[in-house]
GROMACS .gro file of C-alpha atoms in nm:
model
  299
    1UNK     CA    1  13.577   9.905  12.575
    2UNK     CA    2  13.754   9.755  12.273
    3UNK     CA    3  13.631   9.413  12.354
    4UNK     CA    4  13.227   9.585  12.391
    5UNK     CA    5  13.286   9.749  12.010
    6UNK     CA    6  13.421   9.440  11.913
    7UNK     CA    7  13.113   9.279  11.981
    8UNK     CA    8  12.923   9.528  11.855
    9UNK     CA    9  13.082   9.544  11.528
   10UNK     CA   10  13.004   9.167  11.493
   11UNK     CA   11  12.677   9.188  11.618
   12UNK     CA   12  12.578   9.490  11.391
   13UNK     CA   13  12.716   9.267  11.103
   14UNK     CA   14  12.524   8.981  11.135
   15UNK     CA   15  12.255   9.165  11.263
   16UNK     CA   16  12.174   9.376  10.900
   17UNK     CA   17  12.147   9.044  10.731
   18UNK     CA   18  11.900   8.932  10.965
   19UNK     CA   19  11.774   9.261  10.851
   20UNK     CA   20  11.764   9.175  10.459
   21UNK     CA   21  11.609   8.838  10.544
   22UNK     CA   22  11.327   9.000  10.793
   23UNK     CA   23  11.284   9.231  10.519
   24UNK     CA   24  11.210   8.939  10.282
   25UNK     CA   25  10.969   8.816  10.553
   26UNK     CA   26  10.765   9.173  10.627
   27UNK     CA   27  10.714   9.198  10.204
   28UNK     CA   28  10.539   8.856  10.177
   29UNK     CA   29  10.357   8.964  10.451
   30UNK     CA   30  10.266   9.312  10.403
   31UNK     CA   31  10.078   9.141  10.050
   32UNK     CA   32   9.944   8.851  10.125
   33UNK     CA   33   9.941   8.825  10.553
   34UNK     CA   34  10.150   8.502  10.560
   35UNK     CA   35  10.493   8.393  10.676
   36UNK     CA   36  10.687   8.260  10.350
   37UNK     CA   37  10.864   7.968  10.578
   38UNK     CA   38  11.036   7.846  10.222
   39UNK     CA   39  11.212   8.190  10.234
   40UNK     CA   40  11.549   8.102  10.353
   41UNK     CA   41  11.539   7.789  10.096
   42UNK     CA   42  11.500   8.049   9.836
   43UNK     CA   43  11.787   8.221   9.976
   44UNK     CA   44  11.972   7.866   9.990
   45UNK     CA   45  11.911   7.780   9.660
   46UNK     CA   46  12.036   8.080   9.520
   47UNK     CA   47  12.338   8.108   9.722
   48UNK     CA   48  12.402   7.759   9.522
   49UNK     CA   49  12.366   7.976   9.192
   50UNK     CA   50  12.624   8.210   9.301
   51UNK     CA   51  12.876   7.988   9.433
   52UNK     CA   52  12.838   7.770   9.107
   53UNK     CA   53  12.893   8.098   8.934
   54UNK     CA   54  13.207   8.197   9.085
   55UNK     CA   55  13.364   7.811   9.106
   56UNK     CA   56  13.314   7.883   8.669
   57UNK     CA   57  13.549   8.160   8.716
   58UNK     CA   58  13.280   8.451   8.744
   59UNK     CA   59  13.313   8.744   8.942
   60UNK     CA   60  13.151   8.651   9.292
   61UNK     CA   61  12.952   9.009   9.224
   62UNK     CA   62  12.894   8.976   8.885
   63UNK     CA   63  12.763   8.586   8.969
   64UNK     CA   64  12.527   8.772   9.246
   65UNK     CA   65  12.293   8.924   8.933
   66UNK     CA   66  12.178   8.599   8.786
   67UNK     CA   67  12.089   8.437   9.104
   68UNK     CA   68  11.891   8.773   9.218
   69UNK     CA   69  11.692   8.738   8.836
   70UNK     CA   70  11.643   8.355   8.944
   71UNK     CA   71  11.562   8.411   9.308
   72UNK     CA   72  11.290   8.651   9.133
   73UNK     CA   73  11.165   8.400   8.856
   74UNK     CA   74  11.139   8.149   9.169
   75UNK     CA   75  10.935   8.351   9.392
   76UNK     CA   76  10.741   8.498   9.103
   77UNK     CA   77  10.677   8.165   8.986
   78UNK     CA   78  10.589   7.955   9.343
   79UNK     CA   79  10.306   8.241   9.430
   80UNK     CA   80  10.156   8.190   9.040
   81UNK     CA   81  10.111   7.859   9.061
   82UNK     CA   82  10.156   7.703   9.400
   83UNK     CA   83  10.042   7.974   9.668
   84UNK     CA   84   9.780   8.161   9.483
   85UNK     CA   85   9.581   7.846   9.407
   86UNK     CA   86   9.547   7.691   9.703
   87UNK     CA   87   9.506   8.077   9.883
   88UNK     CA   88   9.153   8.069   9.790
   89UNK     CA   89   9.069   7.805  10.038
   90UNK     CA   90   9.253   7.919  10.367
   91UNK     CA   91   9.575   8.041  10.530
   92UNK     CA   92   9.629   7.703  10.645
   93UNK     CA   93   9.720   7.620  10.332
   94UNK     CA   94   9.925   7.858  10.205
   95UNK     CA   95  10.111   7.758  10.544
   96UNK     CA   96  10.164   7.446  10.431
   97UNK     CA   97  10.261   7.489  10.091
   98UNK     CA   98  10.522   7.737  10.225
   99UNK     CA   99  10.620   7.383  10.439
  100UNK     CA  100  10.658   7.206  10.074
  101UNK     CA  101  10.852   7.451   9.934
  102UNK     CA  102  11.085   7.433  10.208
  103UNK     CA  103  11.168   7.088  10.239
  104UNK     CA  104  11.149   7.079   9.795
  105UNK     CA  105  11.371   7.378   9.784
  106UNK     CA  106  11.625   7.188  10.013
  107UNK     CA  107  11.616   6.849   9.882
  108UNK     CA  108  11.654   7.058   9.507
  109UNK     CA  109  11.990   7.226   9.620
  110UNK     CA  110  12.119   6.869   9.734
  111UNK     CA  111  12.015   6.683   9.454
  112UNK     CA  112  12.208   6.935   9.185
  113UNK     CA  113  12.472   7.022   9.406
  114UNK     CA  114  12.555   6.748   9.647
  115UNK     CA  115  12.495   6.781  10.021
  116UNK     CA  116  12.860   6.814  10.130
  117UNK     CA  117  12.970   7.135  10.256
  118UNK     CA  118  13.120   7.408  10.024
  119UNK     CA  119  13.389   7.661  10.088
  120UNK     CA  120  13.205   8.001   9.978
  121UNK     CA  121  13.358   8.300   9.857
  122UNK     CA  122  13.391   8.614  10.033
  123UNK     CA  123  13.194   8.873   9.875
  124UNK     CA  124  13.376   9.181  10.109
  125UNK     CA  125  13.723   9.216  10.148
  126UNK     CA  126  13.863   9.041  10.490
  127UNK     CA  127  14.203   9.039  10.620
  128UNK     CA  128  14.484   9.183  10.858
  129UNK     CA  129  14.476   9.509  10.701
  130UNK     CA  130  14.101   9.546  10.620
  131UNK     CA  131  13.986   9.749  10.883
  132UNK     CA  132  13.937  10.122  11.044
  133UNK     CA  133  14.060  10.123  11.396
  134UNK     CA  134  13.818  10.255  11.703
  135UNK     CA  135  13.945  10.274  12.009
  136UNK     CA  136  14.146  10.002  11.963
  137UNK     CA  137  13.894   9.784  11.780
  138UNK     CA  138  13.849   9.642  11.472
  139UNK     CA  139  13.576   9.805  11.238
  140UNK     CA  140  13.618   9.585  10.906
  141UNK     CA  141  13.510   9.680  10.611
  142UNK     CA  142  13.340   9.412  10.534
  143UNK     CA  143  13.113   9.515  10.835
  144UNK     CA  144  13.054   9.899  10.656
  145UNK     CA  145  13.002   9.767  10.371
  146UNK     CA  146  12.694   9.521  10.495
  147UNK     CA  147  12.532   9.766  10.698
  148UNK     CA  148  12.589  10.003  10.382
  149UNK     CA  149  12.422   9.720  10.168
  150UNK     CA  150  12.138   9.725  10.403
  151UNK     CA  151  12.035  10.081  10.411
  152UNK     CA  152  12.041  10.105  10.061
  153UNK     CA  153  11.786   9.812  10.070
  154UNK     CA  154  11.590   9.946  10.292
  155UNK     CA  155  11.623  10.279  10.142
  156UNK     CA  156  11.516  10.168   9.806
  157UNK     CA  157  11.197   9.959   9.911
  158UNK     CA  158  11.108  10.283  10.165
  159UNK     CA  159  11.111  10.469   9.810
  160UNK     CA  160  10.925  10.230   9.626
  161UNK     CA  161  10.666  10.190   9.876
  162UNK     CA  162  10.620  10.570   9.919
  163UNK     CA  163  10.670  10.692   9.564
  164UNK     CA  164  10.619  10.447   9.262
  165UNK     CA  165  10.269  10.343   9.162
  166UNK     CA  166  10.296   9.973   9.224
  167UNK     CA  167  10.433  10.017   9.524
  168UNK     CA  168  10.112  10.219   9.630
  169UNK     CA  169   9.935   9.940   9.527
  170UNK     CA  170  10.129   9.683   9.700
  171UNK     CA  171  10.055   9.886   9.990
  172UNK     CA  172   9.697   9.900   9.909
  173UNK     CA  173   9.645   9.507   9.900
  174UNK     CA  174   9.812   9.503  10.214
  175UNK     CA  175   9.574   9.705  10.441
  176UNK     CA  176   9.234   9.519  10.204
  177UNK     CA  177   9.271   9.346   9.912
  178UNK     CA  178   8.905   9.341   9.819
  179UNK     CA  179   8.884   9.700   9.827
  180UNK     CA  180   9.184   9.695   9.646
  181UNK     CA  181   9.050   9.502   9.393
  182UNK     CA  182   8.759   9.726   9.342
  183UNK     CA  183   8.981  10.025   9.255
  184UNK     CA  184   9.099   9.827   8.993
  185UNK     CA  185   9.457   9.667   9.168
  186UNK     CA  186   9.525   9.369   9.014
  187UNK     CA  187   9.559   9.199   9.317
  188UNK     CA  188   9.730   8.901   9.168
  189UNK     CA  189   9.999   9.064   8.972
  190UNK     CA  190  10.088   9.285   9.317
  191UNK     CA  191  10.123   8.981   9.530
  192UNK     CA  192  10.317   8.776   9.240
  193UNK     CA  193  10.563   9.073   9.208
  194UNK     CA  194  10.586   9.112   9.619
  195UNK     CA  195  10.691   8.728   9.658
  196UNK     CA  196  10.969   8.814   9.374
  197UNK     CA  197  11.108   9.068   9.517
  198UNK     CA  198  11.115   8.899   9.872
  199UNK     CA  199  11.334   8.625   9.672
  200UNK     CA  200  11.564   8.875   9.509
  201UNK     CA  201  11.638   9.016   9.796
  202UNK     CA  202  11.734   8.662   9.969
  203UNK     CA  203  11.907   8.645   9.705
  204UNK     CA  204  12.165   8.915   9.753
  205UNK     CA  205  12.117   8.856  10.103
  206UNK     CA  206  12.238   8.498  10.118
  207UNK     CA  207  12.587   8.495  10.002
  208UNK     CA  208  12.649   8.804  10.256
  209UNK     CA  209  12.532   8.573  10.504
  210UNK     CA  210  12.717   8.215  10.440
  211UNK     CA  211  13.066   8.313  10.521
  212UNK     CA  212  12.923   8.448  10.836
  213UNK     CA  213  12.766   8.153  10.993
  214UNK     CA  214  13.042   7.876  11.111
  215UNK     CA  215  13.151   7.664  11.004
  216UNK     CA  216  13.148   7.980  10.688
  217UNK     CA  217  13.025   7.773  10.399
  218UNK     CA  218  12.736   7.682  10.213
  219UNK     CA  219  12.556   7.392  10.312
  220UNK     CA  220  12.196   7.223  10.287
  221UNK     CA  221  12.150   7.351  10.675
  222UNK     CA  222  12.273   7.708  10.661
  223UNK     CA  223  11.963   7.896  10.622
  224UNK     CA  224  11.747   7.700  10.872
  225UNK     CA  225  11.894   7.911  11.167
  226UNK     CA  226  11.870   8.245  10.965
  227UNK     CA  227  11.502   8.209  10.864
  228UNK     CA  228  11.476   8.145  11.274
  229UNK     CA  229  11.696   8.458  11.328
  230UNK     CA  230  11.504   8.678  11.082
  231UNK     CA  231  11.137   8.550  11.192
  232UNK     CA  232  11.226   8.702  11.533
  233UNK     CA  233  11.350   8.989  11.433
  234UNK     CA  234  11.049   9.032  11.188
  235UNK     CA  235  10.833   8.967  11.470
  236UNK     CA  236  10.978   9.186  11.712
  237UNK     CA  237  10.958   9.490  11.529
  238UNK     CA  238  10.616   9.372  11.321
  239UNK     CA  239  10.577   9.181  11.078
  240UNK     CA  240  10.402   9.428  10.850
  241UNK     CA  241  10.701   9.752  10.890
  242UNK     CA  242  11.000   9.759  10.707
  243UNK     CA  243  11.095  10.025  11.010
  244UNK     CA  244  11.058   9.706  11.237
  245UNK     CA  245  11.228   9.483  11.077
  246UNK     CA  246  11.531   9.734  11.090
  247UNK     CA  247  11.500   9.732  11.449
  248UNK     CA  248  11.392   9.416  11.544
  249UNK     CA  249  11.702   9.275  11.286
  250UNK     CA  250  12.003   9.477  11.457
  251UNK     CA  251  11.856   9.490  11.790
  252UNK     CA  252  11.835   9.058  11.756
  253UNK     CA  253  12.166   9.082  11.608
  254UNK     CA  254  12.376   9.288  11.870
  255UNK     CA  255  12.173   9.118  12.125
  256UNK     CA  256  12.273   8.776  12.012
  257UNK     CA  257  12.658   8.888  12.020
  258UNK     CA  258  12.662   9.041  12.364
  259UNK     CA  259  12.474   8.753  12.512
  260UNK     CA  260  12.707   8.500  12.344
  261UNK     CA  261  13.016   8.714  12.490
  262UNK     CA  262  12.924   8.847  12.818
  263UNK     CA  263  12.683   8.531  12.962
  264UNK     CA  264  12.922   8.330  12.868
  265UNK     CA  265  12.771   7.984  13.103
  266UNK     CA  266  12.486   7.993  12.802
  267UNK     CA  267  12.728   7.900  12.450
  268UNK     CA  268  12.699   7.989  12.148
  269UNK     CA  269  12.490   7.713  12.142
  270UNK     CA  270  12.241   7.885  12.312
  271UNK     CA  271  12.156   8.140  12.035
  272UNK     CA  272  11.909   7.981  11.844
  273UNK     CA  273  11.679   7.877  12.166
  274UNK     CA  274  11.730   8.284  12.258
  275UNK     CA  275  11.543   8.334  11.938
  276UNK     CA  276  11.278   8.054  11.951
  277UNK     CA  277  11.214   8.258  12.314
  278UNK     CA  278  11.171   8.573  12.170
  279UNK     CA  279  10.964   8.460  11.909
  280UNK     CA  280  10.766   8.316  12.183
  281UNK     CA  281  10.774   8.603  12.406
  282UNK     CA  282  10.673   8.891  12.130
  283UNK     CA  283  10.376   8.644  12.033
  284UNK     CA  284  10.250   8.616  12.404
  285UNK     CA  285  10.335   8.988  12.482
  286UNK     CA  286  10.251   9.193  12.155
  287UNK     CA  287  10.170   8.959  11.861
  288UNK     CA  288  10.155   9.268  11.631
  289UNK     CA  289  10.564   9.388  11.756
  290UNK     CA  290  10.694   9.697  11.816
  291UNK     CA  291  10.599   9.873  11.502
  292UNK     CA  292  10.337   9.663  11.346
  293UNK     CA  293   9.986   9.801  11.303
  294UNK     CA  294   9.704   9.672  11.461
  295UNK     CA  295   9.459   9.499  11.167
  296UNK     CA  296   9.076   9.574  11.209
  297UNK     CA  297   8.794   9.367  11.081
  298UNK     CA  298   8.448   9.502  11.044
  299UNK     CA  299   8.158   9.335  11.149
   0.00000   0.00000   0.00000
């Protein structure tokens, strides 16, 4: 039993980032129905920011509020003038722009900040004595304390979809943007502000995440697997509910972690192909996920 918890402590951990990062994901796409493939470079770049910050002699928390008012400025600032143009001719494009941001993003980081890898600060306390035992496991608190981070996310955007005026309108574009438009949304502004938020999010997201994936610091690969982890979990619950990506985030997460300790003749190396198959499997199965609405087009 203590081994189990163990492993479902860990997988619970990693699995609310996943969470934050799907949650990224289902804003882009609740606005403006397309994946934002760039969105772990966003992430990346601002985990540079913070780590940057700190190596100056900043708090790591206090260096976390800059890089969330850059990740925005970013996001805000690649829909203006990169995604919205070329939106108007098809999603194909926007796909591929989301491509160019990725690689530029990437090459960006390495060109400022070198392409070696970077020990990273720990933003939650970790140690011998950090933890609550449970029948003779380890609960850290670093692992409360991310889980805690995540459901005040997702209890904040839940409240700002529901409850504040833009956030009706966000929600508005999402189900039809022309009809939207002819209630008087301004349909730009509401996708610009939804592709800034996705980024400041990433960017509190991302420096939870880097001390969690081995080798535990930042380098110019460390997002690639999360965006993979995240676009699963997005898809599995639906890429359009925040609800979903809840779900689909822990259940990838905790999933991942028994997997990797109980079919052991797979690896951890394995993990990353038992998310390219679920991303597979959801789109063959149910392309809309477990929570995601089903979009209808009159003819």
């Amino acid at each position: 039993m203590d081994i189990f918890l163990s492993r479902l402590f860990a997988g619970t951990t990693s699995g609310s980032v996943y969470v934050l990062i799907a949650l990224c994901l289902v804003m882009v796409f609740r606005s403006s129905s397309t994946i934002n493939f760039a969105q772990g470079e966003f992430a990346l770049f601002t985990s540079y920011v913070t780590w940057w910050l700190a190596g100056k002699g900043v708090n790591i928390w206090l260096a976390v509020v800059p890089a969330i008012l850059i990740g925005f400025l970013m996001g805000a600032l690649a829909e203006r003038w990169l995604v919205r143009p070329v939106r108007k001719r098809d999603e194909t494009a926007v796909l591929i722009v989301g491509l160019a941001l990725f690689t530029g993003l990437n090459g960006l980081s390495g060109w400022i900040w070198g392409s070696d890898e970077k020990p990273f600060p720990r933003m939650l306390p970790t140690g011998e004595d950090t933890y609550v035992d449970i029948a003779g496991a380890r609960l850290h608190y670093d692992t409360i304390l991310i889980v805690a981070i995540m459901a005040a996310v997702v209890a904040g955007l839940t409240l700002f979809f529901n409850k504040t005026s833009i956030g009706l309108q966000m929600r508005a574009v999402a189900t039809n943007p022309d009809s939207a438009s002819l209630c008087g949304v301004r349909v730009g502004r509401v996708l610009t502000l939804s592709w800034g938020m996705s980024a400041a999010v990433g960017a509190l997201a991302g420096p939870l995440l880097v001390p969690l994936v081995p080798p535990g610091q930042l380098g110019l690969s460390a997002m690639f697997p999360v965006l993979i982890f995240a676009t699963a979990a997005a898809l599995l619950g639906g890429l359009d509910s925040i609800k979903g990506a809840v779900v689909g985030g822990l259940a990838l997460g905790i999933g991942l972690a028994m997997v990797n300790g109980y079919v052991t003749f797979l690896g951890g190396s394995m993990s990353l192909t038992s998310a390219l198959v679920v991303i597979v499997a959801v789109l063959l199965v149910k392309p809309t996920g477990l929570f995601g609405a089903r979009r209808l087009e009159r003819v």
